[in-house]
Short mmCIF file of C-alpha atoms in Angstrom, two decimals:
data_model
loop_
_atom_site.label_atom_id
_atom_site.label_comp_id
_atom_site.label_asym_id
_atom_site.label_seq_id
_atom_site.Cartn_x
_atom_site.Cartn_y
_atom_site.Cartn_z
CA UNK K 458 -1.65 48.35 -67.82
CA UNK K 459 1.44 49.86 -69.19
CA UNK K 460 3.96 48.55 -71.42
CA UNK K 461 6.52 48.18 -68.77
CA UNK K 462 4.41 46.09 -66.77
CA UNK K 463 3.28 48.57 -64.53
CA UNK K 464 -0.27 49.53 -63.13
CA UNK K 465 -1.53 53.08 -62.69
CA UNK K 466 -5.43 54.22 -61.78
CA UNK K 467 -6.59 56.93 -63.94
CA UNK K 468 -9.95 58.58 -62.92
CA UNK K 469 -11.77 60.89 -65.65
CA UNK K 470 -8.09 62.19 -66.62
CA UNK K 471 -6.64 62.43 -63.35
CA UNK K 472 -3.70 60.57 -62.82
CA UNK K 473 -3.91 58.68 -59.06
CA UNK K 474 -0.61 57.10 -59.83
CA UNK K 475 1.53 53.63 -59.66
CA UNK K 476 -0.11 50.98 -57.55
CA UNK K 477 1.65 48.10 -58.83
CA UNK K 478 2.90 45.69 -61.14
CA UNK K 479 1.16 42.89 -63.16
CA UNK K 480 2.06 39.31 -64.94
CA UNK K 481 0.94 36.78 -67.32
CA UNK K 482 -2.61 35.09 -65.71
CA UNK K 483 -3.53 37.82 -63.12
CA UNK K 484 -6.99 39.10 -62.66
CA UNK K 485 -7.48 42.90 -62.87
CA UNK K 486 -10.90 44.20 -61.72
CA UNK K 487 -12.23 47.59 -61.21
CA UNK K 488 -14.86 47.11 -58.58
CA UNK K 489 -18.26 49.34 -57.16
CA UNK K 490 -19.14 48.15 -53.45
CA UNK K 491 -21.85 50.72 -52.30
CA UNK K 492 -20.49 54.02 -53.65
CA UNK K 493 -16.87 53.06 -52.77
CA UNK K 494 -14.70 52.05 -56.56
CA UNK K 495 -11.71 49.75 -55.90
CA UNK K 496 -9.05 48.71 -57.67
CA UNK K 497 -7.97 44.89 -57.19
CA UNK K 498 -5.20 42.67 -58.56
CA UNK K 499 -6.21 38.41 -58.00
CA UNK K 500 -9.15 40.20 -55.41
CA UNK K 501 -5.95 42.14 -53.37
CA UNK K 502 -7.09 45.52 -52.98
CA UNK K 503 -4.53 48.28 -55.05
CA UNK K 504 -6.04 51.68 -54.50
CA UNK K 505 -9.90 52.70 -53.15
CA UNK K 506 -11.15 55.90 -54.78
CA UNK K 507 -11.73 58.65 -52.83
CA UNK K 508 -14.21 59.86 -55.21
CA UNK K 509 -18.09 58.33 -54.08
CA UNK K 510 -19.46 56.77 -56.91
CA UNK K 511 -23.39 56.89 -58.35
CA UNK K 512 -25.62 56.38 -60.78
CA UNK K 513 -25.29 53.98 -63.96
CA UNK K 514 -21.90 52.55 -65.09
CA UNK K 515 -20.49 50.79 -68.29
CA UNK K 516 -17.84 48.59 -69.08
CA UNK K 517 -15.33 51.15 -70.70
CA UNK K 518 -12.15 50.73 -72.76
CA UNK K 519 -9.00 51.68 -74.35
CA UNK K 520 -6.36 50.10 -76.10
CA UNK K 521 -3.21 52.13 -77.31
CA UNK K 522 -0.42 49.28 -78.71
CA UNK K 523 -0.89 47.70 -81.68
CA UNK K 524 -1.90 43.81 -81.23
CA UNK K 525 -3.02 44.90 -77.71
CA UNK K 526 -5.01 42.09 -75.88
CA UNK K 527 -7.65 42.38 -73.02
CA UNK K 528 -8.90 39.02 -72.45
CA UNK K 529 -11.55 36.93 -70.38
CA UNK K 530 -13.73 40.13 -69.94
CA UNK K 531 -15.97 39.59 -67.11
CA UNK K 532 -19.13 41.73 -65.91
CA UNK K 533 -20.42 41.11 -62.42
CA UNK K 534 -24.18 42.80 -61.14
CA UNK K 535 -26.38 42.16 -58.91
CA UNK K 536 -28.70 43.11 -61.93
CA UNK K 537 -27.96 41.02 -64.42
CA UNK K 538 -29.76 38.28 -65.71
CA UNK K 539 -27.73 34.79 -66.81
CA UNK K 540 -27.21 33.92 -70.20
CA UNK K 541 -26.72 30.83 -71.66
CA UNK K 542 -22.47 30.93 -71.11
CA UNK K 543 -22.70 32.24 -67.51
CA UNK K 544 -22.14 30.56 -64.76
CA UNK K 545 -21.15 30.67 -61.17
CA UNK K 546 -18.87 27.95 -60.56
CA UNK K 547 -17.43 25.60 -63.03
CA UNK K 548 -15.57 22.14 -61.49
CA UNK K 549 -11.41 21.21 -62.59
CA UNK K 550 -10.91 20.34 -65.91
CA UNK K 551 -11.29 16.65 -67.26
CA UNK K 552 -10.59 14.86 -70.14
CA UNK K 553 -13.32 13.11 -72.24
CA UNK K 554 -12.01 10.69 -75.22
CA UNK K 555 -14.95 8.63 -76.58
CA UNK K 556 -13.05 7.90 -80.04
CA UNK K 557 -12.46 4.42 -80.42
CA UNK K 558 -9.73 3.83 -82.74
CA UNK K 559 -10.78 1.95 -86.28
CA UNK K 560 -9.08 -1.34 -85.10
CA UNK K 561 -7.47 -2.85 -81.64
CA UNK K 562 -5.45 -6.01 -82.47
CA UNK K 563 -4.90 -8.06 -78.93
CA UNK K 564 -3.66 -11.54 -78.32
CA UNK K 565 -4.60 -13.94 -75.20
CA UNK K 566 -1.03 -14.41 -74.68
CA UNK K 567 1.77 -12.14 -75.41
CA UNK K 568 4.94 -14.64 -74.10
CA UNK K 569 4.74 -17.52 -76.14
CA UNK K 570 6.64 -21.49 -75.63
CA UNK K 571 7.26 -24.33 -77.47
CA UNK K 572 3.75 -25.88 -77.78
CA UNK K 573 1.82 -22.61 -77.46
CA UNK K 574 -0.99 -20.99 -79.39
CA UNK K 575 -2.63 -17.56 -79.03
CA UNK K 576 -6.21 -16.54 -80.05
CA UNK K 577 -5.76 -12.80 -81.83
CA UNK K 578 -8.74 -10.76 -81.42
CA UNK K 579 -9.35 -8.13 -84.43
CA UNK K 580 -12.09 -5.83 -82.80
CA UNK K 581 -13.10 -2.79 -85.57
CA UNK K 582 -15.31 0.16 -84.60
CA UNK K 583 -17.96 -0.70 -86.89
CA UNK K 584 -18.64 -3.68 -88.70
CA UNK K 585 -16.34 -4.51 -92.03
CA UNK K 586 -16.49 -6.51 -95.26
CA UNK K 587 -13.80 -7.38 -96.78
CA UNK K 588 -11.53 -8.53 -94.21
CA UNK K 589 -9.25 -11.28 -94.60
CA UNK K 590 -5.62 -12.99 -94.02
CA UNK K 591 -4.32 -10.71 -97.18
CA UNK K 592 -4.74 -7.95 -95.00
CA UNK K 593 -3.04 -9.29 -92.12
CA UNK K 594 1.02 -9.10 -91.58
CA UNK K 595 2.27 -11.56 -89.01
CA UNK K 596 5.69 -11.65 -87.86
CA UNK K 597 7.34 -14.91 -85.25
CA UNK K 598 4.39 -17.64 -86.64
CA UNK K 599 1.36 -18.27 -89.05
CA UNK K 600 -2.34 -17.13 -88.79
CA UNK K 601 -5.38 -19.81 -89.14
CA UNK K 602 -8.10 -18.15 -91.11
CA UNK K 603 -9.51 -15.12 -89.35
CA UNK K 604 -13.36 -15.41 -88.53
CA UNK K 605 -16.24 -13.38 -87.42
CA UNK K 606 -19.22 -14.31 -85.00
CA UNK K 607 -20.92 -11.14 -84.87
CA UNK K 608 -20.69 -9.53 -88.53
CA UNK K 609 -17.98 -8.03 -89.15
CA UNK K 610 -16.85 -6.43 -85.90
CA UNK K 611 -14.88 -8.52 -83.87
CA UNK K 612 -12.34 -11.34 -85.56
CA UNK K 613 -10.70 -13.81 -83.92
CA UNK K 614 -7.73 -16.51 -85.40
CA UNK K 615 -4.95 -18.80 -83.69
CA UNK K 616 -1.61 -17.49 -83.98
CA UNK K 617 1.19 -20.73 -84.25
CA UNK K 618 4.54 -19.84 -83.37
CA UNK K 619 7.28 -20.78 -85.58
CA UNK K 620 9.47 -23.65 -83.99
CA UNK K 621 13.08 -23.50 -82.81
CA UNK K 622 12.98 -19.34 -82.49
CA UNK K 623 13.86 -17.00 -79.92
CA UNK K 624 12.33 -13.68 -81.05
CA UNK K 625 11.38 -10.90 -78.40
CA UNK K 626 9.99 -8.50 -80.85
CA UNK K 627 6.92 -9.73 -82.65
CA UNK K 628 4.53 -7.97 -84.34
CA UNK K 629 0.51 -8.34 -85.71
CA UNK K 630 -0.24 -5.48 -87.96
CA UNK K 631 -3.25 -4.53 -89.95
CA UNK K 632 -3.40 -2.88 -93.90
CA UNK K 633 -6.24 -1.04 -95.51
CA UNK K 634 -7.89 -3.39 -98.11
CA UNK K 635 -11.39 -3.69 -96.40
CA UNK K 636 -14.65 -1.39 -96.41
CA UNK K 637 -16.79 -0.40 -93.79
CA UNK K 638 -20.35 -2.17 -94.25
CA UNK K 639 -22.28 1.20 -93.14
CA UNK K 640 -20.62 3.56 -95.46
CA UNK K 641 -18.85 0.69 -98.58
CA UNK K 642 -15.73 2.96 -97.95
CA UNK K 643 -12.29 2.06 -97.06
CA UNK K 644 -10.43 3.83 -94.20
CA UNK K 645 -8.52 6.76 -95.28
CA UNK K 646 -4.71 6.33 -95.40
CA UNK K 647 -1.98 6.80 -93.34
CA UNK K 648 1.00 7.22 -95.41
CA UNK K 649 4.09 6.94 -92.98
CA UNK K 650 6.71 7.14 -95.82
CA UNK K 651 6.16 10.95 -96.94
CA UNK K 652 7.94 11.65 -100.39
CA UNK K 653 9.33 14.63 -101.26
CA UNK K 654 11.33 14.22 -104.44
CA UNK K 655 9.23 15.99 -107.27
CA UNK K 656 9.94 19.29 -105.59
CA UNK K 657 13.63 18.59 -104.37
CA UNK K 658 14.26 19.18 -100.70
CA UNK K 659 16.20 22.39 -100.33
CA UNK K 660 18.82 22.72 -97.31
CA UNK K 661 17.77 19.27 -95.73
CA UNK K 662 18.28 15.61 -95.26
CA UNK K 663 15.16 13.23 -95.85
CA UNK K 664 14.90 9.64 -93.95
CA UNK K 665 11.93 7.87 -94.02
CA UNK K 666 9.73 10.38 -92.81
CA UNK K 667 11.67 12.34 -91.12
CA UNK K 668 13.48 15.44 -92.00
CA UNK K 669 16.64 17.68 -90.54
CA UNK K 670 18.16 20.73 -91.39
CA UNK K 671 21.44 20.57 -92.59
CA UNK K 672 22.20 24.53 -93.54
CA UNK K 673 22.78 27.68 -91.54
CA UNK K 674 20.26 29.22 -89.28
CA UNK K 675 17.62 31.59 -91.51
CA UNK K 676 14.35 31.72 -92.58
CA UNK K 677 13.61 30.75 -95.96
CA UNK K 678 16.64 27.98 -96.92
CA UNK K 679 15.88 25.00 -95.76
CA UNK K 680 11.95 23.29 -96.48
CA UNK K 681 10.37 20.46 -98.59
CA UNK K 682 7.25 20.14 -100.55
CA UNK K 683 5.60 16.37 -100.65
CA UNK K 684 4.71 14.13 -103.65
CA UNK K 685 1.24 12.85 -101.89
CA UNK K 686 -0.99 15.55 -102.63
CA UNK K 687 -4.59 15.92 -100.43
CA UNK K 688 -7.96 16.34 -102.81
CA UNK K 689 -10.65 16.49 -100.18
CA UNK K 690 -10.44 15.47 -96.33
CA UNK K 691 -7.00 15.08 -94.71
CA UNK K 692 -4.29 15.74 -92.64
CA UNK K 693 -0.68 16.23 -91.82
CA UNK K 694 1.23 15.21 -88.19
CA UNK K 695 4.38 15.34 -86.86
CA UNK K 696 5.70 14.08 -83.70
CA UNK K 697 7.99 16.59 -81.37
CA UNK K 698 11.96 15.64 -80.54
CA UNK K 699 12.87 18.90 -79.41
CA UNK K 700 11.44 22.23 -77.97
CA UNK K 701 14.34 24.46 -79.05
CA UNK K 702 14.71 25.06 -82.56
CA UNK K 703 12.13 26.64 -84.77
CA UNK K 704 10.60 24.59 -87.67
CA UNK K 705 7.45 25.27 -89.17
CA UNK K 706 4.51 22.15 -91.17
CA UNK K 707 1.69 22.79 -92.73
CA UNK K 708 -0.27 22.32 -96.01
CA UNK K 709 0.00 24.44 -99.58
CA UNK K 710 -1.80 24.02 -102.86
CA UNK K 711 1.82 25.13 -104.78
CA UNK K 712 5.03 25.21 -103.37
CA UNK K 713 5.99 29.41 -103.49
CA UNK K 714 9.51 29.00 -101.72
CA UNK K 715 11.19 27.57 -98.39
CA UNK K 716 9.79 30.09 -96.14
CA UNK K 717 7.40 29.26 -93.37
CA UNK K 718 5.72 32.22 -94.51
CA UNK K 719 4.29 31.30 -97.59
CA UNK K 720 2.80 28.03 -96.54
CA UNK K 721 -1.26 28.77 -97.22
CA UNK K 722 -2.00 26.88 -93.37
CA UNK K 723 1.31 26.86 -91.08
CA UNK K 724 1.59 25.58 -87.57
CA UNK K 725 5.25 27.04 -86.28
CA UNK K 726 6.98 25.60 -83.86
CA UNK K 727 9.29 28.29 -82.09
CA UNK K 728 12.63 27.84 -80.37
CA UNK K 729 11.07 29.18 -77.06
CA UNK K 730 8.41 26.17 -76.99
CA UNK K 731 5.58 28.34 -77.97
CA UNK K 732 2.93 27.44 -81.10
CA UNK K 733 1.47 30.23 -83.49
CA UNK K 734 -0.73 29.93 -86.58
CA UNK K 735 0.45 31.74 -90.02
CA UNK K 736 -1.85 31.54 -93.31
CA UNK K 737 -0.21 32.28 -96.25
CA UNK K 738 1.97 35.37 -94.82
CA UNK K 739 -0.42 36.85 -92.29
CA UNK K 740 0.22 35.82 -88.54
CA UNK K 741 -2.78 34.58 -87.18
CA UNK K 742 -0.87 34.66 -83.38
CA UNK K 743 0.05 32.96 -80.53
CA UNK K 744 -1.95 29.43 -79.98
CA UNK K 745 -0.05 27.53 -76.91
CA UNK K 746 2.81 25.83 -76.54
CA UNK K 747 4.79 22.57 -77.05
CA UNK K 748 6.38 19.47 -75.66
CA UNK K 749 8.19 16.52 -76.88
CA UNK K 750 6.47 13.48 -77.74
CA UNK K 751 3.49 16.22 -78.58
CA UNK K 752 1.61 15.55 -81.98
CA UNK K 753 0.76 18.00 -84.18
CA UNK K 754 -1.19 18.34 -87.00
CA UNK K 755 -2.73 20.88 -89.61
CA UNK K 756 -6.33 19.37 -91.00
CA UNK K 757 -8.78 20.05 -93.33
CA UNK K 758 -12.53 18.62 -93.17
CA UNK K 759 -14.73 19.76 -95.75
CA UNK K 760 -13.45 23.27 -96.33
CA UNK K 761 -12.33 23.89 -92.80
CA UNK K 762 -8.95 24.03 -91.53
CA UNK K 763 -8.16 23.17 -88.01
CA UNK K 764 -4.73 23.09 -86.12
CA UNK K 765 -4.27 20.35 -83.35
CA UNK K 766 -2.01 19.06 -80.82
CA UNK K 767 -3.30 15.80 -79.29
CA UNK K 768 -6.11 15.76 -81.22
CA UNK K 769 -7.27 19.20 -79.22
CA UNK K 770 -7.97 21.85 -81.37
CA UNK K 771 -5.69 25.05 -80.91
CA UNK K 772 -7.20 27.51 -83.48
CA UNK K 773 -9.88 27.25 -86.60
CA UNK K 774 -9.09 29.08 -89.70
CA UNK K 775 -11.52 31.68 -91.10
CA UNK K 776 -9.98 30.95 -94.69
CA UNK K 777 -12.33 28.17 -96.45
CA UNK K 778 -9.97 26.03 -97.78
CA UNK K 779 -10.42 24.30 -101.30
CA UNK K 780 -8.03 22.51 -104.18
CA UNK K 781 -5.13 20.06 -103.95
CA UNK K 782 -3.18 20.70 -100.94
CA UNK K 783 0.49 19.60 -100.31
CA UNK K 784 2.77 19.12 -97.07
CA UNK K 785 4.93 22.17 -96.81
CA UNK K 786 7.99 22.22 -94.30
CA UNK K 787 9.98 25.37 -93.80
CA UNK K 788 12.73 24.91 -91.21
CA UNK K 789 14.64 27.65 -89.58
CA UNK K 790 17.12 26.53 -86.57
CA UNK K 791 20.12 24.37 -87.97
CA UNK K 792 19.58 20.96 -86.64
CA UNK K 793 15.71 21.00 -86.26
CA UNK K 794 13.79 18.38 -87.03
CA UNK K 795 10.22 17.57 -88.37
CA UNK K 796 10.06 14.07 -87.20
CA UNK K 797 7.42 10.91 -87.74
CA UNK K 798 5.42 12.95 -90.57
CA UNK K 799 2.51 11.38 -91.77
CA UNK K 800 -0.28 12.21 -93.85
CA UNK K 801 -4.13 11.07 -93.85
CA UNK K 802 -6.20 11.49 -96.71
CA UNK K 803 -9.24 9.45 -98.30
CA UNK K 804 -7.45 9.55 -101.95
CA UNK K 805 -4.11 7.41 -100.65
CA UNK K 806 -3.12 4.45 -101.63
CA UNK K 807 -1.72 2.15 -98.38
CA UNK K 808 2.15 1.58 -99.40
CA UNK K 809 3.68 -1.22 -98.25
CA UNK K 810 4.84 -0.35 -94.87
CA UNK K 811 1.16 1.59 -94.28
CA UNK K 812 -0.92 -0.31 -91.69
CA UNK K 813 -4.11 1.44 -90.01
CA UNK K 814 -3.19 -0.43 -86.58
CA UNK K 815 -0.52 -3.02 -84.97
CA UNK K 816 -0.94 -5.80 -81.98
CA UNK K 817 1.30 -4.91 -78.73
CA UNK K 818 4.99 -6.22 -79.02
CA UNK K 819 4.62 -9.82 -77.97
CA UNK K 820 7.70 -12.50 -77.62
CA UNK K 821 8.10 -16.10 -78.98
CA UNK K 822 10.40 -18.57 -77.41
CA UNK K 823 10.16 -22.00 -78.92
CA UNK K 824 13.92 -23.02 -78.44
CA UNK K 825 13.43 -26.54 -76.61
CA UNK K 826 16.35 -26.88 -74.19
CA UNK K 827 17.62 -29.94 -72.44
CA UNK K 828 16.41 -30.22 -69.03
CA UNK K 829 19.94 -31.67 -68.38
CA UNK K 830 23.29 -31.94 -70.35
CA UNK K 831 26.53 -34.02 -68.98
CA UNK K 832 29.83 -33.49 -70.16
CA UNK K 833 33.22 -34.79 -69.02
CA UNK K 834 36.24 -32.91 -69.54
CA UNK K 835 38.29 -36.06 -70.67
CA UNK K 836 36.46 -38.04 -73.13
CA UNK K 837 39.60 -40.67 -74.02
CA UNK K 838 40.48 -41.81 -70.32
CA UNK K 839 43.85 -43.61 -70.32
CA UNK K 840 45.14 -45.56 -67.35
CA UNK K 841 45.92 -43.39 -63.85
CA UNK K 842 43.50 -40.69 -65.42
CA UNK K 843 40.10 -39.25 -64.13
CA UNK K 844 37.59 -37.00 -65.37
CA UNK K 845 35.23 -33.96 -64.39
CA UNK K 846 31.80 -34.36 -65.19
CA UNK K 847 29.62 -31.70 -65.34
CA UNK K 848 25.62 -32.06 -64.63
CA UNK K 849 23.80 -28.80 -66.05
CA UNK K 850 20.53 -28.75 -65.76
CA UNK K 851 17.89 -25.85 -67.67
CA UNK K 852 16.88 -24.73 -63.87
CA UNK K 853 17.99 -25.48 -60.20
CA UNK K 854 17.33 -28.92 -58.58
CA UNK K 855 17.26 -30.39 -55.14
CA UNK K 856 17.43 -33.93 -54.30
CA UNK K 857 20.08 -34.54 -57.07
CA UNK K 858 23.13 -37.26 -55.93
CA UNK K 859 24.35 -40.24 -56.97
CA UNK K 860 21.55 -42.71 -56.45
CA UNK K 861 19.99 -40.95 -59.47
CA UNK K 862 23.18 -42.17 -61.97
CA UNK K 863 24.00 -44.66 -63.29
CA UNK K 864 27.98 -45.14 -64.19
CA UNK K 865 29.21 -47.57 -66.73
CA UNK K 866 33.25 -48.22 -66.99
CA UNK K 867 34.55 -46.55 -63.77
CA UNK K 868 33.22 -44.93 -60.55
CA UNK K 869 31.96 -41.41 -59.26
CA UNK K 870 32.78 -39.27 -56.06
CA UNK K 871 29.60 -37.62 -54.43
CA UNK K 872 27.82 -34.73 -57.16
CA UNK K 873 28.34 -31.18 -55.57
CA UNK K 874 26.83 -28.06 -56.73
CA UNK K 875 28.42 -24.68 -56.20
CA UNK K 876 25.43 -22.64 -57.85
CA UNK K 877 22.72 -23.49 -55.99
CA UNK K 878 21.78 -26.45 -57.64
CA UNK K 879 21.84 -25.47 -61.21
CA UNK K 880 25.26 -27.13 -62.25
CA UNK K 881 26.65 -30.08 -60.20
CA UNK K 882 30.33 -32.07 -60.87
CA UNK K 883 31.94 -34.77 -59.66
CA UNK K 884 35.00 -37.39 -60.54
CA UNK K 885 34.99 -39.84 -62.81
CA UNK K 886 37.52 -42.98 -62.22
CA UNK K 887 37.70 -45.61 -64.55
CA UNK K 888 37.95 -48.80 -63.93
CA UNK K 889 41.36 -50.66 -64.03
CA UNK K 890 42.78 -53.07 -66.63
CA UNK K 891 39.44 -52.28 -68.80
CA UNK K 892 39.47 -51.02 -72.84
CA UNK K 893 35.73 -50.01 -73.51
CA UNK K 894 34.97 -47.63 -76.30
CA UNK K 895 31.07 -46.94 -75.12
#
């Protein structure tokens, strides 16, 4: 494989010549059939030696650029015996997810009326102590007591609706003051609000949690260091907005400078959608790429430090990992973004908009309406005067005329509706030689 993405066949110095080009994710095998060699590209034969093959043969190599790769090496014989990684077919990939998140908050019914309740279920992945309505944030009503029937695991309360609101956006969420019974520890934190004013941002704007470069394009002057600092377990995410500017997170025990390459465990986004690791200067290569909406995160468990995206794991660092560590941001492209931070670690405090999980948007509607108004367009009828009144009712009705109302101080023409029986009008007439007030 040359350089220029070419193929050649060399045989013990002699050069056969070009037979071809090659790309990203082909298969190149050198194969013995008999005492025939070939030379194959995705199993399409390139060249068959005219040179009979025999005896004894070993995988041989030779790499000549710097960084040079041969990947996926694969050795095929009848003689071989099977090891514990080999095998001869292997199905699609699947995913597996078996985590259940620490808490699911769900209620029985999610569009609430005038008269309503809803029965909130509070189902943990373990049982918890600890638990109460202090911990709770309820937005659109009020919260009887929470309760548990099977200790500690599932809790259940009736949510009331406030009266005489019309809110589409409600919300159940879920704080950190409670302990797991197995363990007597509290979840660790997820602080949404990162802070990063003791180090002051250089070359960026800060809001909420999310950061964007306001300076030139360059490495090395734009970045931010965070307040929170990470003793033991813990983590740092960020959630993608855009595949084409190059930004770089990760965590630091000090903060050095603003370049991506002095963060001690760096996951860098690129502008060309591709992911590669860097530990404290030294490129640790290429690990996959990117999408938006993709989260990312750089984690440390015990002493190890692993690099996500969607909770897979893209590469393990060889570096043991120990001390304080910090967020460290280094962005590059002007305009790039580092978006929905948030760190994890056991030594957090929960701030005040730091909840562990949150209910489904759910609606309340509790404005009574009239099934019916009536209205007339003259309300102080004077002699060889009429009136339009109007019938609106909440919802379209059939069977609706003039047998159903009754008409003090005048008459009325037939009710029509023009809307399918939603609004109806008609004329009012009063009666002559009359002065009535009611």
């Amino acid at each position: 494989m040359w350089a220029d993405g070419s193929l050649r066949v060399y045989e013990n110095r002699s050069n056969k010549g070009w037979v071809g080009t090659y790309a990203t994710d082909d298969v190149l095998s050198v194969e013995r059939t008999g005492s025939t060699i070939t030379y194959l590209k995705n199993d399409v034969v390139l060249y068959t030696s005219r040179v009979a093959s025999t005896g004894d043969l070993h995988v041989d190599t030779s790499l000549t650029s710097k960084g040079a790769t041969l990947n996926d090496i694969v050795i095929k014989a009848d003689n071989l015996t099977a090891g514990a990684t080999d095998f001869t077919a292997s199905s699609a990939n699947f995913s597996v997810d078996t985590v259940r998140p620490p808490l699911t908050i769900t209620l029985d019914d999610t569009a609430l009326t005038a008269g309503e309740t809803a029965t909130v279920t509070f189902t943990f992945n373990e049982a918890v102590t600890g638990f109460d309505n202090s911990d709770i944030t309820v937005e659109g009503g009020t919260l009887s007591a929470v309760t548990s029937a099977d200790d500690g695991i599932t809790w259940t309360a009736t949510f009331t609706p406030t009266a005489d609101i019309n809110d589409a956006t409600n919300l159940i969420k879920v704080g950190y003051d409670w302990t797991y019974v197995s363990s007597g520890n509290a979840p660790a934190v997820e602080q949404l609000d990162a802070a990063f004013t003791t180090v002051a941002p250089v070359g960026v704007t800060v809001s909420g949690n999310s950061i964007t470069k306001t300076g030139w394009n360059g490495d090395g002057n734009a970045g931010t260091f965070s307040d929170q600092v990470i003793t033991a377990d813990g983590s740092v995410s960020t959630t993608v907005a855009e595949t084409n500017t190059a930004r770089t997170i990760g965590l630091s025990g000090s903060d050095t400078d603003v370049s991506y390459s002095s963060i001690d465990y760096a996951l860098s986004m690129w502008a060309d959608g591709s992911l590669r690791v860097y530990e404290n200067r030294s490129n640790k290569g290429w690990v996959g790429t990117y999408a938006t909406d993709d989260v990312l995160s750089v984690e440390r468990t015990g002493s190890t430090i692993t690099y996500l995206k969607n909770d897979v794991v893209l590469y393990t660092s060889r570096v043991a990992s120990t001390g304080d560590l910090h967020v460290d941001t280094s962005l590059t492209s002007k305009g790039a973004t580092l978006n929905d931070i948030v760190i994890k670690a056991d030594n957090l405090t929960a701030g005040a908009t730091d909840f562990i999980a949150s209910s489904a948007n759910f609606s309340v509607d509790t404005v009574v309406t009239p099934p019916l108004t009536i209205t007339l367009d003259d309300t102080a009828l004077t002699a060889g005067e009429t009136a339009t009144v109007t019938f609106t009712f909440n919802e379209a009705v059939t069977g609706f005329d003039n047998s159903d109302i009754t008409v003090e101080g005048g008459t009325l023409s037939a009710v029509t509706s023009a809307d399918d029986g939603i609004t109806w009008t008609a004329t009012f007439t009063p009666t002559a030689d009359i002065s009535d007030s009611h």
